[in-house]
Amino acid sequence: MSHFGRSGLPDISDTYSLLILNISFRTMADDLFPLFDRYGKVVDIFIPKDRRTGDSRGFAFVRYKYADEAQKAVDRLDGLKVDGREVTVQFAKYGPNAERIHRGRIIEKSPRNKGRSRSCSPRRSSKYHDDDYRDREYRRRSRSRSRSRDRYHGRERGYRYRSYSPDYDRDRYDDEHRNRSRSFESRGSRRTVDDQSRSVSPS
DNA sequence: GTTGAGCGTT
């Protein structure tokens, strides 16, 4: 079964989502399925991928059919080395089963009223939604690629040069001085220019 | 070709 994540939301009425962290970027749903299916009925596996590159983000969601199997999978597969990396298996916070699971613990209490969201308050326009979505995606991006790239390319070299360069201080002081001087000059340049202008063009 | 804390697709 390799149609995971292909057709939107398949059948999630009483499923329990598990979050698989620290997986390899090359690990796909088909690779996780045989591992998780051994400990229970896996309904669906979804791996968030990048919108543009389509590459994996390093974590996956495994939906189990029953909670006890999901708990067992967490206990058995948490810390297991998959593709050379120790994966972290835990219950997902968000999802269709978020009402019954709270902070990794299964709460099988009486579910709340589903028809509670009947408030017709269009207070939040689509602009906020789009902005929030964009912000979330931007945050996610800037946490993974940017940081590592800065560590290798941008920050170390720049910091080293700036820190141990006595010319930088002098340059900065000179820049400040020049800026302040220029400010004065700019203030008095009006007179000078005006004077010059009058002097040059006395027509 | 790389990366590494986190919470998801219509």
PDB file of C-alpha atoms (C1' of nucleotides) in Angstrom:
ATOM      1  CA  MET A   1       0.000   0.000   0.000  1.00  0.00           C
ATOM      2  CA  SER A   2       1.834   2.992  -1.193  1.00  0.00           C
ATOM      3  CA  HIS A   3      -1.017   5.357  -1.619  1.00  0.00           C
ATOM      4  CA  PHE A   4      -0.360   7.121   1.635  1.00  0.00           C
ATOM      5  CA  GLY A   5      -0.883  10.794   1.519  1.00  0.00           C
ATOM      6  CA  ARG A   6      -2.002  10.583  -2.046  1.00  0.00           C
ATOM      7  CA  SER A   7      -5.676  11.047  -1.609  1.00  0.00           C
ATOM      8  CA  GLY A   8      -6.141  13.699   1.019  1.00  0.00           C
ATOM      9  CA  LEU A   9      -7.928  12.463   4.067  1.00  0.00           C
ATOM     10  CA  PRO A  10      -8.730   8.824   3.561  1.00  0.00           C
ATOM     11  CA  ASP A  11     -10.699   7.580   6.521  1.00  0.00           C
ATOM     12  CA  ILE A  12     -10.027   9.294   9.770  1.00  0.00           C
ATOM     13  CA  SER A  13     -12.949   8.911  12.056  1.00  0.00           C
ATOM     14  CA  ASP A  14     -11.384   7.111  14.982  1.00  0.00           C
ATOM     15  CA  THR A  15      -7.716   7.179  14.277  1.00  0.00           C
ATOM     16  CA  TYR A  16      -4.849   8.094  16.514  1.00  0.00           C
ATOM     17  CA  SER A  17      -2.041  10.124  15.083  1.00  0.00           C
ATOM     18  CA  LEU A  18       1.542   9.577  16.013  1.00  0.00           C
ATOM     19  CA  LEU A  19       4.327  11.967  15.363  1.00  0.00           C
ATOM     20  CA  ILE A  20       7.575  10.511  14.135  1.00  0.00           C
ATOM     21  CA  LEU A  21      10.451  12.874  14.618  1.00  0.00           C
ATOM     22  CA  ASN A  22      14.111  12.753  13.734  1.00  0.00           C
ATOM     23  CA  ILE A  23      13.633  10.547  10.747  1.00  0.00           C
ATOM     24  CA  SER A  24      15.932  10.737   7.797  1.00  0.00           C
ATOM     25  CA  PHE A  25      15.137  13.098   4.994  1.00  0.00           C
ATOM     26  CA  ARG A  26      15.118  10.167   2.664  1.00  0.00           C
ATOM     27  CA  THR A  27      12.710   8.119   4.720  1.00  0.00           C
ATOM     28  CA  MET A  28       9.360   7.823   3.060  1.00  0.00           C
ATOM     29  CA  ALA A  29       5.991   6.563   4.106  1.00  0.00           C
ATOM     30  CA  ASP A  30       6.609   3.197   2.528  1.00  0.00           C
ATOM     31  CA  ASP A  31       9.663   2.792   4.687  1.00  0.00           C
ATOM     32  CA  LEU A  32       7.803   3.541   7.881  1.00  0.00           C
ATOM     33  CA  PHE A  33       4.762   1.496   7.121  1.00  0.00           C
ATOM     34  CA  PRO A  34       6.222  -1.996   7.699  1.00  0.00           C
ATOM     35  CA  LEU A  35       7.745  -0.834  10.937  1.00  0.00           C
ATOM     36  CA  PHE A  36       4.613   0.625  12.389  1.00  0.00           C
ATOM     37  CA  ASP A  37       2.227  -1.862  10.920  1.00  0.00           C
ATOM     38  CA  ARG A  38       3.844  -4.604  12.931  1.00  0.00           C
ATOM     39  CA  TYR A  39       2.537  -3.139  16.150  1.00  0.00           C
ATOM     40  CA  GLY A  40      -0.941  -2.258  15.053  1.00  0.00           C
ATOM     41  CA  LYS A  41      -3.336  -1.316  12.354  1.00  0.00           C
ATOM     42  CA  VAL A  42      -1.884   1.636  10.481  1.00  0.00           C
ATOM     43  CA  VAL A  43      -4.596   3.543   8.733  1.00  0.00           C
ATOM     44  CA  ASP A  44      -2.525   6.180   7.057  1.00  0.00           C
ATOM     45  CA  ILE A  45       0.938   7.624   7.006  1.00  0.00           C
ATOM     46  CA  PHE A  46       1.591  11.175   6.083  1.00  0.00           C
ATOM     47  CA  ILE A  47       4.937  12.876   5.715  1.00  0.00           C
ATOM     48  CA  PRO A  48       4.870  16.648   5.333  1.00  0.00           C
ATOM     49  CA  LYS A  49       6.908  17.643   2.365  1.00  0.00           C
ATOM     50  CA  ASP A  50       8.155  20.932   1.145  1.00  0.00           C
ATOM     51  CA  ARG A  51       5.846  22.790  -1.171  1.00  0.00           C
ATOM     52  CA  ARG A  52       8.501  23.681  -3.667  1.00  0.00           C
ATOM     53  CA  THR A  53      11.205  21.072  -3.474  1.00  0.00           C
ATOM     54  CA  GLY A  54       8.884  18.268  -2.465  1.00  0.00           C
ATOM     55  CA  ASP A  55      11.508  16.884  -0.154  1.00  0.00           C
ATOM     56  CA  SER A  56      10.716  15.441   3.224  1.00  0.00           C
ATOM     57  CA  ARG A  57      10.906  17.667   6.250  1.00  0.00           C
ATOM     58  CA  GLY A  58      12.214  15.037   8.586  1.00  0.00           C
ATOM     59  CA  PHE A  59       9.085  13.995  10.426  1.00  0.00           C
ATOM     60  CA  ALA A  60       6.061  11.916   9.703  1.00  0.00           C
ATOM     61  CA  PHE A  61       2.586  11.227  10.996  1.00  0.00           C
ATOM     62  CA  VAL A  62       1.396   7.714  11.455  1.00  0.00           C
ATOM     63  CA  ARG A  63      -2.275   7.165  12.069  1.00  0.00           C
ATOM     64  CA  TYR A  64      -3.257   4.131  13.989  1.00  0.00           C
ATOM     65  CA  LYS A  65      -6.655   2.646  14.228  1.00  0.00           C
ATOM     66  CA  TYR A  66      -6.580   1.915  17.920  1.00  0.00           C
ATOM     67  CA  ALA A  67      -5.083   3.830  20.759  1.00  0.00           C
ATOM     68  CA  ASP A  68      -3.513   0.914  22.551  1.00  0.00           C
ATOM     69  CA  GLU A  69      -1.668  -0.101  19.425  1.00  0.00           C
ATOM     70  CA  ALA A  70      -0.503   3.408  18.968  1.00  0.00           C
ATOM     71  CA  GLN A  71       0.732   3.490  22.525  1.00  0.00           C
ATOM     72  CA  LYS A  72       2.519   0.231  21.999  1.00  0.00           C
ATOM     73  CA  ALA A  73       4.113   1.542  18.858  1.00  0.00           C
ATOM     74  CA  VAL A  74       5.307   4.574  20.749  1.00  0.00           C
ATOM     75  CA  ASP A  75       6.809   2.387  23.387  1.00  0.00           C
ATOM     76  CA  ARG A  76       8.406  -0.006  20.941  1.00  0.00           C
ATOM     77  CA  LEU A  77       9.493   2.241  18.119  1.00  0.00           C
ATOM     78  CA  ASP A  78      10.596   5.234  20.100  1.00  0.00           C
ATOM     79  CA  GLY A  79      14.355   5.448  19.886  1.00  0.00           C
ATOM     80  CA  LEU A  80      14.635   2.867  17.159  1.00  0.00           C
ATOM     81  CA  LYS A  81      17.204   3.486  14.493  1.00  0.00           C
ATOM     82  CA  VAL A  82      15.528   4.017  11.165  1.00  0.00           C
ATOM     83  CA  ASP A  83      17.785   4.674   8.235  1.00  0.00           C
ATOM     84  CA  GLY A  84      20.614   5.300  10.623  1.00  0.00           C
ATOM     85  CA  ARG A  85      18.836   7.820  12.826  1.00  0.00           C
ATOM     86  CA  GLU A  86      17.009   7.328  16.053  1.00  0.00           C
ATOM     87  CA  VAL A  87      13.439   8.264  15.450  1.00  0.00           C
ATOM     88  CA  THR A  88      11.299   9.848  18.101  1.00  0.00           C
ATOM     89  CA  VAL A  89       7.806   8.478  18.270  1.00  0.00           C
ATOM     90  CA  GLN A  90       5.183  10.289  20.266  1.00  0.00           C
ATOM     91  CA  PHE A  91       1.551  11.204  20.077  1.00  0.00           C
ATOM     92  CA  ALA A  92       0.636  14.051  17.844  1.00  0.00           C
ATOM     93  CA  LYS A  93      -0.887  17.109  19.355  1.00  0.00           C
ATOM     94  CA  TYR A  94      -3.091  18.131  16.487  1.00  0.00           C
ATOM     95  CA  GLY A  95      -5.309  15.980  14.409  1.00  0.00           C
ATOM     96  CA  PRO A  96      -8.702  14.347  14.330  1.00  0.00           C
ATOM     97  CA  ASN A  97      -7.960  12.638  17.596  1.00  0.00           C
ATOM     98  CA  ALA A  98      -6.750  15.731  19.354  1.00  0.00           C
ATOM     99  CA  GLU A  99      -9.868  15.724  21.460  1.00  0.00           C
ATOM    100  CA  ARG A 100      -9.073  12.398  22.993  1.00  0.00           C
ATOM    101  CA  ILE A 101      -5.355  12.733  23.335  1.00  0.00           C
ATOM    102  CA  HIS A 102      -3.787  15.297  25.528  1.00  0.00           C
ATOM    103  CA  ARG A 103      -0.039  15.712  25.821  1.00  0.00           C
ATOM    104  CA  GLY A 104       0.780  12.217  24.739  1.00  0.00           C
ATOM    105  CA  ARG A 105      -1.682  10.644  27.115  1.00  0.00           C
ATOM    106  CA  ILE A 106      -4.792   9.008  25.893  1.00  0.00           C
ATOM    107  CA  ILE A 107      -7.874  10.465  27.421  1.00  0.00           C
ATOM    108  CA  GLU A 108     -10.870   8.343  26.672  1.00  0.00           C
ATOM    109  CA  LYS A 109     -13.329  10.521  28.440  1.00  0.00           C
ATOM    110  CA  SER A 110     -16.613  11.669  27.035  1.00  0.00           C
ATOM    111  CA  PRO A 111     -15.992  13.674  23.923  1.00  0.00           C
ATOM    112  CA  ARG A 112     -17.093  17.245  23.829  1.00  0.00           C
ATOM    113  CA  ASN A 113     -19.893  18.543  21.712  1.00  0.00           C
ATOM    114  CA  LYS A 114     -18.803  18.674  18.152  1.00  0.00           C
ATOM    115  CA  GLY A 115     -21.449  21.204  17.196  1.00  0.00           C
ATOM    116  CA  ARG A 116     -19.796  23.751  19.410  1.00  0.00           C
ATOM    117  CA  SER A 117     -18.236  25.625  16.561  1.00  0.00           C
ATOM    118  CA  ARG A 118     -21.481  27.112  15.412  1.00  0.00           C
ATOM    119  CA  SER A 119     -20.444  30.674  15.852  1.00  0.00           C
ATOM    120  CA  CYS A 120     -20.861  32.585  12.632  1.00  0.00           C
ATOM    121  CA  SER A 121     -18.291  35.208  13.336  1.00  0.00           C
ATOM    122  CA  PRO A 122     -16.398  36.184  10.203  1.00  0.00           C
ATOM    123  CA  ARG A 123     -14.189  38.331  12.333  1.00  0.00           C
ATOM    124  CA  ARG A 124     -11.075  36.826  10.860  1.00  0.00           C
ATOM    125  CA  SER A 125     -10.743  37.524   7.212  1.00  0.00           C
ATOM    126  CA  SER A 126      -8.867  35.361   4.791  1.00  0.00           C
ATOM    127  CA  LYS A 127      -6.014  37.815   4.924  1.00  0.00           C
ATOM    128  CA  TYR A 128      -5.118  36.769   8.423  1.00  0.00           C
ATOM    129  CA  HIS A 129      -5.336  33.158   7.486  1.00  0.00           C
ATOM    130  CA  ASP A 130      -3.008  33.578   4.585  1.00  0.00           C
ATOM    131  CA  ASP A 131      -0.620  35.611   6.637  1.00  0.00           C
ATOM    132  CA  ASP A 132      -0.595  33.051   9.384  1.00  0.00           C
ATOM    133  CA  TYR A 133       0.009  30.262   6.930  1.00  0.00           C
ATOM    134  CA  ARG A 134       2.813  32.132   5.287  1.00  0.00           C
ATOM    135  CA  ASP A 135       4.341  32.999   8.626  1.00  0.00           C
ATOM    136  CA  ARG A 136       4.251  29.425   9.760  1.00  0.00           C
ATOM    137  CA  GLU A 137       5.872  28.193   6.623  1.00  0.00           C
ATOM    138  CA  TYR A 138       8.497  30.884   6.779  1.00  0.00           C
ATOM    139  CA  ARG A 139       9.267  30.042  10.381  1.00  0.00           C
ATOM    140  CA  ARG A 140       9.600  26.412   9.539  1.00  0.00           C
ATOM    141  CA  ARG A 141      11.947  27.166   6.711  1.00  0.00           C
ATOM    142  CA  SER A 142      14.104  29.590   8.619  1.00  0.00           C
ATOM    143  CA  ARG A 143      14.644  27.041  11.341  1.00  0.00           C
ATOM    144  CA  SER A 144      16.124  24.315   9.250  1.00  0.00           C
ATOM    145  CA  ARG A 145      18.035  25.482   6.247  1.00  0.00           C
ATOM    146  CA  SER A 146      18.945  28.978   7.220  1.00  0.00           C
ATOM    147  CA  ARG A 147      20.545  28.172  10.518  1.00  0.00           C
ATOM    148  CA  SER A 148      22.842  25.491   9.234  1.00  0.00           C
ATOM    149  CA  ARG A 149      23.762  27.539   6.211  1.00  0.00           C
ATOM    150  CA  ASP A 150      24.626  30.497   8.366  1.00  0.00           C
ATOM    151  CA  ARG A 151      26.815  28.359  10.489  1.00  0.00           C
ATOM    152  CA  TYR A 152      28.845  27.251   7.523  1.00  0.00           C
ATOM    153  CA  HIS A 153      28.872  30.266   5.291  1.00  0.00           C
ATOM    154  CA  GLY A 154      27.666  33.522   6.651  1.00  0.00           C
ATOM    155  CA  ARG A 155      28.247  33.947  10.306  1.00  0.00           C
ATOM    156  CA  GLU A 156      31.586  32.466  11.180  1.00  0.00           C
ATOM    157  CA  ARG A 157      33.596  34.179   8.528  1.00  0.00           C
ATOM    158  CA  GLY A 158      31.931  37.496   8.954  1.00  0.00           C
ATOM    159  CA  TYR A 159      32.194  37.393  12.713  1.00  0.00           C
ATOM    160  CA  ARG A 160      35.828  36.425  12.624  1.00  0.00           C
ATOM    161  CA  TYR A 161      36.794  39.174  10.321  1.00  0.00           C
ATOM    162  CA  ARG A 162      34.839  41.775  12.134  1.00  0.00           C
ATOM    163  CA  SER A 163      35.933  40.724  15.543  1.00  0.00           C
ATOM    164  CA  TYR A 164      39.651  40.603  14.992  1.00  0.00           C
ATOM    165  CA  SER A 165      39.880  43.501  12.660  1.00  0.00           C
ATOM    166  CA  PRO A 166      41.078  46.697  14.335  1.00  0.00           C
ATOM    167  CA  ASP A 167      40.240  48.534  11.201  1.00  0.00           C
ATOM    168  CA  TYR A 168      36.628  47.734  11.741  1.00  0.00           C
ATOM    169  CA  ASP A 169      36.491  49.761  14.917  1.00  0.00           C
ATOM    170  CA  ARG A 170      38.358  52.569  13.335  1.00  0.00           C
ATOM    171  CA  ASP A 171      36.231  52.301  10.282  1.00  0.00           C
ATOM    172  CA  ARG A 172      33.118  52.356  12.359  1.00  0.00           C
ATOM    173  CA  TYR A 173      34.353  55.335  14.333  1.00  0.00           C
ATOM    174  CA  ASP A 174      35.371  57.015  11.146  1.00  0.00           C
ATOM    175  CA  ASP A 175      32.029  56.208   9.680  1.00  0.00           C
ATOM    176  CA  GLU A 176      30.263  57.680  12.663  1.00  0.00           C
ATOM    177  CA  HIS A 177      32.495  60.669  12.635  1.00  0.00           C
ATOM    178  CA  ARG A 178      32.055  61.097   8.961  1.00  0.00           C
ATOM    179  CA  ASN A 179      28.365  60.641   9.250  1.00  0.00           C
ATOM    180  CA  ARG A 180      28.129  63.232  11.970  1.00  0.00           C
ATOM    181  CA  SER A 181      30.446  65.482  10.070  1.00  0.00           C
ATOM    182  CA  ARG A 182      28.415  64.968   6.988  1.00  0.00           C
ATOM    183  CA  SER A 183      25.358  65.793   8.959  1.00  0.00           C
ATOM    184  CA  PHE A 184      26.886  69.056   9.979  1.00  0.00           C
ATOM    185  CA  GLU A 185      28.151  69.597   6.536  1.00  0.00           C
ATOM    186  CA  SER A 186      24.787  68.801   5.118  1.00  0.00           C
ATOM    187  CA  ARG A 187      23.230  71.273   7.456  1.00  0.00           C
ATOM    188  CA  GLY A 188      25.688  73.982   6.590  1.00  0.00           C
ATOM    189  CA  SER A 189      25.987  72.953   3.020  1.00  0.00           C
ATOM    190  CA  ARG A 190      22.796  74.691   2.307  1.00  0.00           C
ATOM    191  CA  ARG A 191      24.383  77.927   3.120  1.00  0.00           C
ATOM    192  CA  THR A 192      27.524  76.981   1.303  1.00  0.00           C
ATOM    193  CA  VAL A 193      25.651  75.843  -1.726  1.00  0.00           C
ATOM    194  CA  ASP A 194      23.427  78.795  -1.488  1.00  0.00           C
ATOM    195  CA  ASP A 195      26.420  81.008  -1.075  1.00  0.00           C
ATOM    196  CA  GLN A 196      28.168  79.297  -3.902  1.00  0.00           C
ATOM    197  CA  SER A 197      25.046  79.344  -5.931  1.00  0.00           C
ATOM    198  CA  ARG A 198      24.705  83.028  -5.359  1.00  0.00           C
ATOM    199  CA  SER A 199      28.339  83.483  -5.960  1.00  0.00           C
ATOM    200  CA  VAL A 200      28.385  81.438  -9.122  1.00  0.00           C
ATOM    201  CA  SER A 201      25.167  82.597 -10.532  1.00  0.00           C
ATOM    202  CA  PRO A 202      24.592  86.178  -9.514  1.00  0.00           C
ATOM    203  CA  SER A 203      22.257  86.813 -12.288  1.00  0.00           C
TER     204      SER A 203
ATOM    205  C1'  DG B   1      24.808  17.207  -2.313  1.00  0.00           C
ATOM    206  C1'  DT B   2      24.252  19.361   2.494  1.00  0.00           C
ATOM    207  C1'  DT B   3      20.657  20.268   6.899  1.00  0.00           C
ATOM    208  C1'  DG B   4      18.143  18.349  12.415  1.00  0.00           C
ATOM    209  C1'  DA B   5      14.070  21.547  16.114  1.00  0.00           C
ATOM    210  C1'  DG B   6       9.635  20.518  15.632  1.00  0.00           C
ATOM    211  C1'  DC B   7       3.483  19.019  15.091  1.00  0.00           C
ATOM    212  C1'  DG B   8       0.245  17.568   9.329  1.00  0.00           C
ATOM    213  C1'  DT B   9      -2.213  17.138   3.791  1.00  0.00           C
ATOM    214  C1'  DT B  10      -8.127  19.431   1.548  1.00  0.00           C
TER     215       DT B  10
END
